[in-house]
Coordinates of N, CA and C in Angstrom, one line a residue:
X1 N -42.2 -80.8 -110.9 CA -41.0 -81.4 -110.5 C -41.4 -82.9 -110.1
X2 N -40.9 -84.0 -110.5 CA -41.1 -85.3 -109.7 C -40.7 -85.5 -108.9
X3 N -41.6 -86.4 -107.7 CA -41.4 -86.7 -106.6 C -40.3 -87.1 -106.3
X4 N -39.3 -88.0 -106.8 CA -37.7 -88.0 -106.3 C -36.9 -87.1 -106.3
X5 N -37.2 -85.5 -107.5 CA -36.5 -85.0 -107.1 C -37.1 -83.2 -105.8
X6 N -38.6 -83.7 -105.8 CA -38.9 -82.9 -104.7 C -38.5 -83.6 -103.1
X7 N -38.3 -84.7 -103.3 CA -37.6 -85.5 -102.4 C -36.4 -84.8 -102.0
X8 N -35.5 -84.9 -102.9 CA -34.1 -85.0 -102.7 C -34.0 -83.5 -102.3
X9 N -34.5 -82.3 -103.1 CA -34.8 -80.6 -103.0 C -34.9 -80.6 -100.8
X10 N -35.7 -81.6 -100.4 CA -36.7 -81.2 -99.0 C -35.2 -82.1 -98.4
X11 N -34.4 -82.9 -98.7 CA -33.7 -83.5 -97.9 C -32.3 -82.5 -97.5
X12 N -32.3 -81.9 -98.9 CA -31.0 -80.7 -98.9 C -31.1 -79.6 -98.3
X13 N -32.7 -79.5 -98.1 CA -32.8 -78.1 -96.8 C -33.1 -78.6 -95.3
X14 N -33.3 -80.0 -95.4 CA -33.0 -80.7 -94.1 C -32.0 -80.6 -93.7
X15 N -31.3 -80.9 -94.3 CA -29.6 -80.9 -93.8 C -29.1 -79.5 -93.2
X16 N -29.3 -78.6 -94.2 CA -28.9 -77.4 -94.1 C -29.5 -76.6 -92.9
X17 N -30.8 -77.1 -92.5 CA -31.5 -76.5 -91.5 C -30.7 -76.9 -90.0
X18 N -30.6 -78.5 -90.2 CA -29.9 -78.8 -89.2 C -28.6 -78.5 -89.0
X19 N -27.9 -78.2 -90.1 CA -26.5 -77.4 -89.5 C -26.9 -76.4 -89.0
X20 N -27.4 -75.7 -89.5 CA -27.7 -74.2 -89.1 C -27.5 -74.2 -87.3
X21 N -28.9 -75.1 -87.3 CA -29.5 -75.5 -85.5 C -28.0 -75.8 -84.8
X22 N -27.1 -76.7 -85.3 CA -25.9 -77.2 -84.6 C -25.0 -75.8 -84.7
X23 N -24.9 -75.2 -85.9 CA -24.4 -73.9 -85.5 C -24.4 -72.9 -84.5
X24 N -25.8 -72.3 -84.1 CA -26.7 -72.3 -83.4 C -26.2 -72.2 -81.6
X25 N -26.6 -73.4 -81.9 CA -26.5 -74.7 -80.3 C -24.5 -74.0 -80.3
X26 N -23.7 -74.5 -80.7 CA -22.4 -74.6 -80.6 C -22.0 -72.9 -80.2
X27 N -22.7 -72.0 -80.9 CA -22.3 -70.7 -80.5 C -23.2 -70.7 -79.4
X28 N -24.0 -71.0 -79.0 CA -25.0 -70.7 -77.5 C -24.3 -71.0 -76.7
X29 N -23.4 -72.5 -76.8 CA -22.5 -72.9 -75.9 C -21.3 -72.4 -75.2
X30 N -20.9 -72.1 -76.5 CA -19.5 -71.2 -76.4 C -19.8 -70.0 -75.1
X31 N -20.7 -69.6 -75.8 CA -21.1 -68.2 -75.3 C -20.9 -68.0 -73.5
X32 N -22.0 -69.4 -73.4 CA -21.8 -69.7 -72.2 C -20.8 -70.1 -71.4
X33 N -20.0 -70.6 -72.0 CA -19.0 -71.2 -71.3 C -18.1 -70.1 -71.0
X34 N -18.2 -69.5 -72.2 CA -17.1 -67.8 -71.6 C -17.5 -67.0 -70.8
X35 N -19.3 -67.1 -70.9 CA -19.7 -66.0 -69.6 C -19.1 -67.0 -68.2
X36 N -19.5 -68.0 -68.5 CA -19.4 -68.4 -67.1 C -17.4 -68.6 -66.2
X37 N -16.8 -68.6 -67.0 CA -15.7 -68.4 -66.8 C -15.2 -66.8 -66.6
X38 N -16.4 -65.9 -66.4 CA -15.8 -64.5 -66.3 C -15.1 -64.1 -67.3
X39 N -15.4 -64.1 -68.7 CA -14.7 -64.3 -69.9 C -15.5 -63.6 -70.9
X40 N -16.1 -62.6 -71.2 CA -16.9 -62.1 -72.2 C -16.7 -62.9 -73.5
X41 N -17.4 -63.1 -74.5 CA -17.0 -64.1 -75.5 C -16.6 -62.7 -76.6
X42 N -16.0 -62.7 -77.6 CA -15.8 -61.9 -78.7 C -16.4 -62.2 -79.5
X43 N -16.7 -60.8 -80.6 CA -17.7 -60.6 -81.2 C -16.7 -60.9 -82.8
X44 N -17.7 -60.8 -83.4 CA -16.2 -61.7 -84.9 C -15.6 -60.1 -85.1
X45 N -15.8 -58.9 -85.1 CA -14.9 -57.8 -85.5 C -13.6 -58.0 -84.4
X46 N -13.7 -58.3 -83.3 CA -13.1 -58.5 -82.6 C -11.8 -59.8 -82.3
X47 N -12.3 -60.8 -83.2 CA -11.9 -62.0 -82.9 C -11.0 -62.0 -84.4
X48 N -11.4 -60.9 -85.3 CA -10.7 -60.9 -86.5 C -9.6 -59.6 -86.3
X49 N -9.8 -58.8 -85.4 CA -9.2 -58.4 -85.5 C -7.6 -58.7 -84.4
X50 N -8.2 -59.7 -83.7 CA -7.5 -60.4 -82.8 C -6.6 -61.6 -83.6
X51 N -6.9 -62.2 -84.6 CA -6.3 -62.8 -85.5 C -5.7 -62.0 -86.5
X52 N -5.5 -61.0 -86.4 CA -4.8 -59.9 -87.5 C -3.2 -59.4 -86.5
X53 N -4.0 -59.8 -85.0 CA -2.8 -59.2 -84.6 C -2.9 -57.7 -83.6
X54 N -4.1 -57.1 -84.1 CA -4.1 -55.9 -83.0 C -4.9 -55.5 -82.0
X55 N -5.7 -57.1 -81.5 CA -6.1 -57.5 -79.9 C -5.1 -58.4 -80.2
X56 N -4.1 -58.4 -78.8 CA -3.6 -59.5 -78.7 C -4.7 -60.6 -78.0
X57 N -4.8 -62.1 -78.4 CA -5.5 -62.9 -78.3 C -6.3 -63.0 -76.9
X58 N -5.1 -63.3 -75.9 CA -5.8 -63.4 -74.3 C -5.9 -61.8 -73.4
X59 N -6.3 -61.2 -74.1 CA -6.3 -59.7 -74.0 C -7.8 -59.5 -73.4
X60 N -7.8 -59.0 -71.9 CA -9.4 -59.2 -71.6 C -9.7 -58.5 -72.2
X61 N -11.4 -58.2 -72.7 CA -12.2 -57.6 -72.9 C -13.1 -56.2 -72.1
X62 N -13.3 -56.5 -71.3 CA -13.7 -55.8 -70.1 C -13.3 -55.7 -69.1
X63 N -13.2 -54.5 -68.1 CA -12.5 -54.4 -66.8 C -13.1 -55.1 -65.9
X64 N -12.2 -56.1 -64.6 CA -13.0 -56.3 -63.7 C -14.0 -55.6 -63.0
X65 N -14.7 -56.0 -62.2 CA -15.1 -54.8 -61.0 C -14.1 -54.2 -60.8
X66 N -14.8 -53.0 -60.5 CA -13.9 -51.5 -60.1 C -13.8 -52.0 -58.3
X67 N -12.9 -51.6 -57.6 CA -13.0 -51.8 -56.6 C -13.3 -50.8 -55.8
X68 N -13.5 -51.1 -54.4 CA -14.6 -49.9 -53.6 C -12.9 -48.5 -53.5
X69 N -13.5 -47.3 -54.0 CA -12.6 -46.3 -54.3 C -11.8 -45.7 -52.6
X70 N -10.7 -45.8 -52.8 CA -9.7 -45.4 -51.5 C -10.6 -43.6 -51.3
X71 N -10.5 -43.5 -50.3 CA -11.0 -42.6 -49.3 C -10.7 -41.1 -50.0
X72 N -11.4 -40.4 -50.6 CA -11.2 -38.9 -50.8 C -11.0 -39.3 -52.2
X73 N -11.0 -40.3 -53.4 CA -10.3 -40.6 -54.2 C -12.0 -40.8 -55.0
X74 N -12.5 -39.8 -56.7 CA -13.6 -40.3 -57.2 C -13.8 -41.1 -58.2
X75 N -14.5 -42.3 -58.7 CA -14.2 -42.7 -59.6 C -14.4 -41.7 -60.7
X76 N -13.8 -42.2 -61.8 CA -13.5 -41.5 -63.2 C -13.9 -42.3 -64.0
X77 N -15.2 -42.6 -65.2 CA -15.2 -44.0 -66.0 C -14.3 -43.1 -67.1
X78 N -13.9 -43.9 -68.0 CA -14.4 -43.0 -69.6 C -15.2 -43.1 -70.5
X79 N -15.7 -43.9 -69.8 CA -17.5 -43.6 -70.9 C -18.1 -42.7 -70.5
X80 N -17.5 -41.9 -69.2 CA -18.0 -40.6 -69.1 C -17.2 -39.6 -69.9
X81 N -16.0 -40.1 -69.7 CA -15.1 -39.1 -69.9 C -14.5 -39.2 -71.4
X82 N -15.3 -39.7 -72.1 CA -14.8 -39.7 -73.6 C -16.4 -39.7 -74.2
X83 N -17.4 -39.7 -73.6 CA -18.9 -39.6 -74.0 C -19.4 -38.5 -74.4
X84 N -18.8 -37.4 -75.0 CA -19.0 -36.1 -75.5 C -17.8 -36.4 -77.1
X85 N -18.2 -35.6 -78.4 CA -17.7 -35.1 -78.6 C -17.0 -33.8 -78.5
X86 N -15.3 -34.4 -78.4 CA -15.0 -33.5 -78.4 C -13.8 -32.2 -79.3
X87 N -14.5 -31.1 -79.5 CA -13.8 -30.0 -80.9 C -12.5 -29.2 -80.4
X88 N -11.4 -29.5 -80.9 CA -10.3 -29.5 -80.1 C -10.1 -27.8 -80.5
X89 N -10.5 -27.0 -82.0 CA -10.4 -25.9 -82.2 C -11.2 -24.9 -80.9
X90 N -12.7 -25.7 -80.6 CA -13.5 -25.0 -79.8 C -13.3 -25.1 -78.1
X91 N -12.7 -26.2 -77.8 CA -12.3 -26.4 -76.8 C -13.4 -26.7 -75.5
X92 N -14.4 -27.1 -76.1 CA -15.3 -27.4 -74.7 C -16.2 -28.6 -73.9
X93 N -15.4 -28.5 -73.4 CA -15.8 -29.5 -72.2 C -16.9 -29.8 -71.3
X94 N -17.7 -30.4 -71.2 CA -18.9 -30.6 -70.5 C -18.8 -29.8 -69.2
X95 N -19.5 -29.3 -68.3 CA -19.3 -28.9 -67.2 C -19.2 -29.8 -65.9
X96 N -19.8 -30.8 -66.6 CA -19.5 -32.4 -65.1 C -18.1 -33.0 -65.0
X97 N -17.8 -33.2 -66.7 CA -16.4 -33.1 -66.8 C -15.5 -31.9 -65.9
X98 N -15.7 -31.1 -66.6 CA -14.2 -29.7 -66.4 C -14.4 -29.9 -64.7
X99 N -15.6 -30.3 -63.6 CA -15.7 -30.3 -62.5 C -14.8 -31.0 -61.7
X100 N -14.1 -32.4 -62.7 CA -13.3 -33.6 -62.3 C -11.4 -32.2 -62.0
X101 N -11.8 -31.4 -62.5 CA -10.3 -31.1 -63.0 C -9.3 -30.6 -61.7
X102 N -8.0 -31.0 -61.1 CA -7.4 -30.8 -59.9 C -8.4 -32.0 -59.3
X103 N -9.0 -32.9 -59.2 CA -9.8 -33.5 -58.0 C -9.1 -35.1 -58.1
X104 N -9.0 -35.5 -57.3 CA -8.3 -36.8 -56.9 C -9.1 -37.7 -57.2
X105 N -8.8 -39.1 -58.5 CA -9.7 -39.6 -59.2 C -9.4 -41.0 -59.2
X106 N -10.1 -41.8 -59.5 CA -9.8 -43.4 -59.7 C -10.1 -43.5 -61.6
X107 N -9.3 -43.8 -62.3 CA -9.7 -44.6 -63.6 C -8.8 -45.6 -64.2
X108 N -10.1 -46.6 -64.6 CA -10.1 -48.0 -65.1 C -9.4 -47.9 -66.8
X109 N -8.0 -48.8 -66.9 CA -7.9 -48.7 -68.3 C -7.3 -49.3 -68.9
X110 N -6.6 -49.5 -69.8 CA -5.7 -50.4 -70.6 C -4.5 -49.7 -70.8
X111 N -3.2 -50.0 -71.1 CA -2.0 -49.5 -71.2 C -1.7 -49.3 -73.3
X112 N -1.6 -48.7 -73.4 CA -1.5 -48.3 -75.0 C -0.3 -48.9 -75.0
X113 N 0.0 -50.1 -76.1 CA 0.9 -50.8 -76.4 C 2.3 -50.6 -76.8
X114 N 2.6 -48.8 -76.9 CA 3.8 -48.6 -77.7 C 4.7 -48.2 -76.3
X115 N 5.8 -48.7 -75.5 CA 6.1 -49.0 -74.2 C 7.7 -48.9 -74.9
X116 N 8.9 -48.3 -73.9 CA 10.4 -48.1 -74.5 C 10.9 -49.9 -74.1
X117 N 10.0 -49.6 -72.4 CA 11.1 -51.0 -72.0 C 9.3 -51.7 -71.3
X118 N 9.1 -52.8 -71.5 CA 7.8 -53.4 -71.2 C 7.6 -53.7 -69.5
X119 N 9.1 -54.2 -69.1 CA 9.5 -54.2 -67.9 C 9.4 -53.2 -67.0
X120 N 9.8 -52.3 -67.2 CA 10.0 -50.7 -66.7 C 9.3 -49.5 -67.0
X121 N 7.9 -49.4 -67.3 CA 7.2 -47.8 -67.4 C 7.3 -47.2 -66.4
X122 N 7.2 -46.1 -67.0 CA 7.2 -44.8 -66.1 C 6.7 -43.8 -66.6
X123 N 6.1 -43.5 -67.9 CA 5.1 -42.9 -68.3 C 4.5 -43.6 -69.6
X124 N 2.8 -43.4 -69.6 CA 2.3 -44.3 -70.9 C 0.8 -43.5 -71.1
X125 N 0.4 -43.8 -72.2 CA -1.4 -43.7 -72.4 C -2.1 -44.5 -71.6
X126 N -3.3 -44.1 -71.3 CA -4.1 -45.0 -70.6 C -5.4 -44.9 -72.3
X127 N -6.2 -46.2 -71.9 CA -7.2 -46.0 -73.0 C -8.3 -46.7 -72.4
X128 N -9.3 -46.6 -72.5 CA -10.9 -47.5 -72.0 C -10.5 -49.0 -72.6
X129 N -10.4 -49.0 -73.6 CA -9.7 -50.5 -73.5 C -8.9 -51.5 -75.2
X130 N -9.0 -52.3 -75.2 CA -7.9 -53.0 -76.2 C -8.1 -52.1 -77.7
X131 N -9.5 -52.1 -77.7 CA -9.8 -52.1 -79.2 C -9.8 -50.5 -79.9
X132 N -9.6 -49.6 -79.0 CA -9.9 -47.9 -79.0 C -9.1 -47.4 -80.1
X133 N -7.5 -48.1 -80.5 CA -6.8 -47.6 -81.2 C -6.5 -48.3 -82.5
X134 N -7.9 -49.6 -82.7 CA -7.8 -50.2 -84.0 C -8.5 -50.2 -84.5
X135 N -9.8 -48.7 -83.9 CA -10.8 -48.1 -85.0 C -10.2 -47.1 -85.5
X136 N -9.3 -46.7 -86.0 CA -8.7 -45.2 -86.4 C -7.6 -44.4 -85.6
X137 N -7.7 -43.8 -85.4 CA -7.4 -42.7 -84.2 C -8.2 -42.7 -83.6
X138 N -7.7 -42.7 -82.0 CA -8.5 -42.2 -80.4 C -8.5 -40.8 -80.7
X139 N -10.2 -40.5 -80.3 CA -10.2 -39.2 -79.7 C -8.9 -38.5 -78.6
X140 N -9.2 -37.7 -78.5 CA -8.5 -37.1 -77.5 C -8.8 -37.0 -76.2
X141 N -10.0 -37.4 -76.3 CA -11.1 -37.5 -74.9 C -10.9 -39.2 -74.9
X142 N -10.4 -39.7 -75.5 CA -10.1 -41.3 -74.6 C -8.9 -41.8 -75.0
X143 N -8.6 -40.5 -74.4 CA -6.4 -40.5 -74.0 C -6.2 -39.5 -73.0
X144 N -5.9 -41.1 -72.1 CA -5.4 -39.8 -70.3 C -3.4 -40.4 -70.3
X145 N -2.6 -39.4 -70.0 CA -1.7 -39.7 -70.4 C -1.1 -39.8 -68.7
X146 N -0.5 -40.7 -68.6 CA 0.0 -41.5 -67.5 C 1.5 -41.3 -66.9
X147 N 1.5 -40.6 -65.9 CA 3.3 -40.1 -65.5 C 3.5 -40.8 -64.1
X148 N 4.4 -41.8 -63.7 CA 4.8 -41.9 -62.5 C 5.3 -41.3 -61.4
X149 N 5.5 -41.2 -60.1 CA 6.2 -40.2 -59.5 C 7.9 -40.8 -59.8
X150 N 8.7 -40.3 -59.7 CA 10.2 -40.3 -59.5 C 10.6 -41.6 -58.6
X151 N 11.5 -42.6 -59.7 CA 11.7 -43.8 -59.0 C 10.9 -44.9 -58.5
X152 N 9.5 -44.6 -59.5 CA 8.9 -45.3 -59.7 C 8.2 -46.0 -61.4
X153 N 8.1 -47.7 -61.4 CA 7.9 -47.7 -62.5 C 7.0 -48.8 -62.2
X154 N 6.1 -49.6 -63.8 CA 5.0 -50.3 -63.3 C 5.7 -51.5 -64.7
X155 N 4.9 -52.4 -65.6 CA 5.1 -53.3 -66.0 C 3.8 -53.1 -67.3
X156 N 4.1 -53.1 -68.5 CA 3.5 -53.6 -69.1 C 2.8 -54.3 -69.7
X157 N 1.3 -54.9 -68.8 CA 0.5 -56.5 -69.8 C -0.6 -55.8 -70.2
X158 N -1.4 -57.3 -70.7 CA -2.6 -56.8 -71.3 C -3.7 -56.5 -70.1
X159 N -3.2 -56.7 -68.7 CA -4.6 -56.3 -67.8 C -4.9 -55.2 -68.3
X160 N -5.8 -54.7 -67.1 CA -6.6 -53.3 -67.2 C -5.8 -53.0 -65.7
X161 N -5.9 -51.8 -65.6 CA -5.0 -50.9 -64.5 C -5.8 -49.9 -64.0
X162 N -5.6 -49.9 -62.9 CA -6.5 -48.7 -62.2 C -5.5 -47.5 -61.7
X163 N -5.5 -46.5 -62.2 CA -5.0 -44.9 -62.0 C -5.5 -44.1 -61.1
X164 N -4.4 -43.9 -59.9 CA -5.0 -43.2 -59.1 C -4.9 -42.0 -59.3
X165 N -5.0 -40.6 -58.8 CA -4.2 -39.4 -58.6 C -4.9 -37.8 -59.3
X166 N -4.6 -37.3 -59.2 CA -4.7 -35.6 -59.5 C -5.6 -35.4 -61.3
X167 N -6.8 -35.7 -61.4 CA -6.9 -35.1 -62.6 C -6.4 -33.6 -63.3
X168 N -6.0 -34.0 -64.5 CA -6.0 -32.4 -64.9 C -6.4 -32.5 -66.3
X169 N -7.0 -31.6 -66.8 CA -8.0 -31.7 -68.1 C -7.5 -30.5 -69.0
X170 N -6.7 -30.8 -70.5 CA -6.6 -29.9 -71.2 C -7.5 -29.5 -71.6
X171 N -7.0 -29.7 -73.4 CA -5.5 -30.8 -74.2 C -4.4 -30.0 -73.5
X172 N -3.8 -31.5 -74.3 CA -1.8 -31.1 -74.0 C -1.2 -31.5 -75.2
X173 N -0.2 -31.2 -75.1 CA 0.7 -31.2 -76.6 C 1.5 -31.3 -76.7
X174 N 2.5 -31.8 -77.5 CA 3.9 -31.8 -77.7 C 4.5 -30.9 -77.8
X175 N 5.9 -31.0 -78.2 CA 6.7 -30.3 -78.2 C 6.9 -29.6 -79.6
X176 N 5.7 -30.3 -80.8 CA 5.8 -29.5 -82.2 C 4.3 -29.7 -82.5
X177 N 3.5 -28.9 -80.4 CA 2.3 -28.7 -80.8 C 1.2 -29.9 -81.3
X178 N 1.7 -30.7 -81.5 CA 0.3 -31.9 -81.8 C -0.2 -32.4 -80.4
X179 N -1.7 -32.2 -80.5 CA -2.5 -32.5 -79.4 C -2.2 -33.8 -79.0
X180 N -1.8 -34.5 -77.8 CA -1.7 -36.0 -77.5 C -2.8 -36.5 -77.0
X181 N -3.8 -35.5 -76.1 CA -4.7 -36.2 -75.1 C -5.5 -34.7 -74.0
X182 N -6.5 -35.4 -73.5 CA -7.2 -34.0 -73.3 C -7.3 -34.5 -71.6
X183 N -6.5 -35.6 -71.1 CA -6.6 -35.7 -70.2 C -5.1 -36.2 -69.3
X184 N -4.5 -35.8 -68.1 CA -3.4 -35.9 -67.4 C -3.4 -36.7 -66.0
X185 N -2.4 -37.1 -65.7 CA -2.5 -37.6 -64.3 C -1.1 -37.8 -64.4
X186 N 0.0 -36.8 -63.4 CA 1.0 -37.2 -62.7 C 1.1 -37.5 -62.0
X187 N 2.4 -38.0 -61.3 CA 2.5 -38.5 -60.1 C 1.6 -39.5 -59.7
X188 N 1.0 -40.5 -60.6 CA -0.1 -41.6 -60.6 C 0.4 -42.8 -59.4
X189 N -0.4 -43.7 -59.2 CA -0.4 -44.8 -58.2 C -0.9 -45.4 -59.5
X190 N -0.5 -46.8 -59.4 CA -0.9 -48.0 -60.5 C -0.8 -48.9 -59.8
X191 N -2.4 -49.6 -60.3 CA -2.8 -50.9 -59.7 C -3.3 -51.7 -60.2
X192 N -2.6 -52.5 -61.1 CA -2.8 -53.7 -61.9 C -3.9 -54.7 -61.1
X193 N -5.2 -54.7 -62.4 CA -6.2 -55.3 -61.8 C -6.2 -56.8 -62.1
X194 N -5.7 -57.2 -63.2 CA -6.2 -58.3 -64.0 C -7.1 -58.9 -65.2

């Protein structure tokens, strides 16, 4: 090859090297500037799937801190509680789990988007968080189904919410038998975190 055009060959991967590095540099920054704003950055499955429409955009990513749990009340994550498969024909539940069941619980979650009036819930899904129901179908083990007490209602955003009250551990089912969720909480306290 002659020298002008091994020249020109080393100048075209110069360039390209150096995008790359500004590439690079510009995502390092980002990155940072969203950690440092308490803002996890999104990952491109996420950010495309956020441009499609099924994260809504300002939709946190992660729950705040959990806050120190009210008195007699245990936390509940669901990374515990959806960290098993689970065989809905066989029906079995871990034993640390099934231990949560009747026991007065705290869990961190997101509100499942399909709501009558956005203004006024009074019963909804809870889910670990935005993205759970736009890989497929949710297990059944990361769907706790959410009831208010009587004359009471909460509001539907994109925070994360903390659920107080009464575990109870199926499944449960409809009314033509289809499993909804393998976990319950009536009579709940809701406490919009942020």
């Amino acid at each position: 090859m002659p020298y002008a055009g091994r020249v020109r060959v080393l100048g075209i991967v110069v360039v390209f090297a150096a995008l790359g590095v500004g590439l690079l540099y510009a995502r390092r920054e980002s990155s940072e500037r969203a950690g440092n704003e308490g803002v996890a950055p999104r990952g491109m499955s996420e950010r495309v799937m956020a441009a499609k429409g099924f994260i809504p955009p300002d939709a946190p990513l992660q729950p705040p801190p959990r806050p120190r749990p009210r008195r007699g009340a245990r936390p509940a994550d669901f990374e515990d509680l959806s960290g098993f498969e689970f065989d809905e024909e066989a029906g079995i539940v871990p034993e640390a789990i099934r231990a949560l069941d009747g026991e007065m619980v705290e869990v961190i979650g997101v509100m499942y988007f399909v709501v009558d009036d956005p203004a006024r819930v009074v019963e909804f899904f809870l889910m670990p968080d935005h993205t759970v129901c736009c890989y497929g179908t949710p297990r059944l083990n990361q769907i706790l189904e959410v009831t208010l007490p009587a004359g009471r209602a909460t509001e539907y955003l994109l925070d994360y919410y903390l659920i107080r009250g009464r575990l109870e551990i199926g499944p449960f089912y409809d009314e033509e038998g289809l499993a909804l969720c393998l976990y319950r909480i009536a009579d709940a306290e809701v406490e919009i975190l942020g």
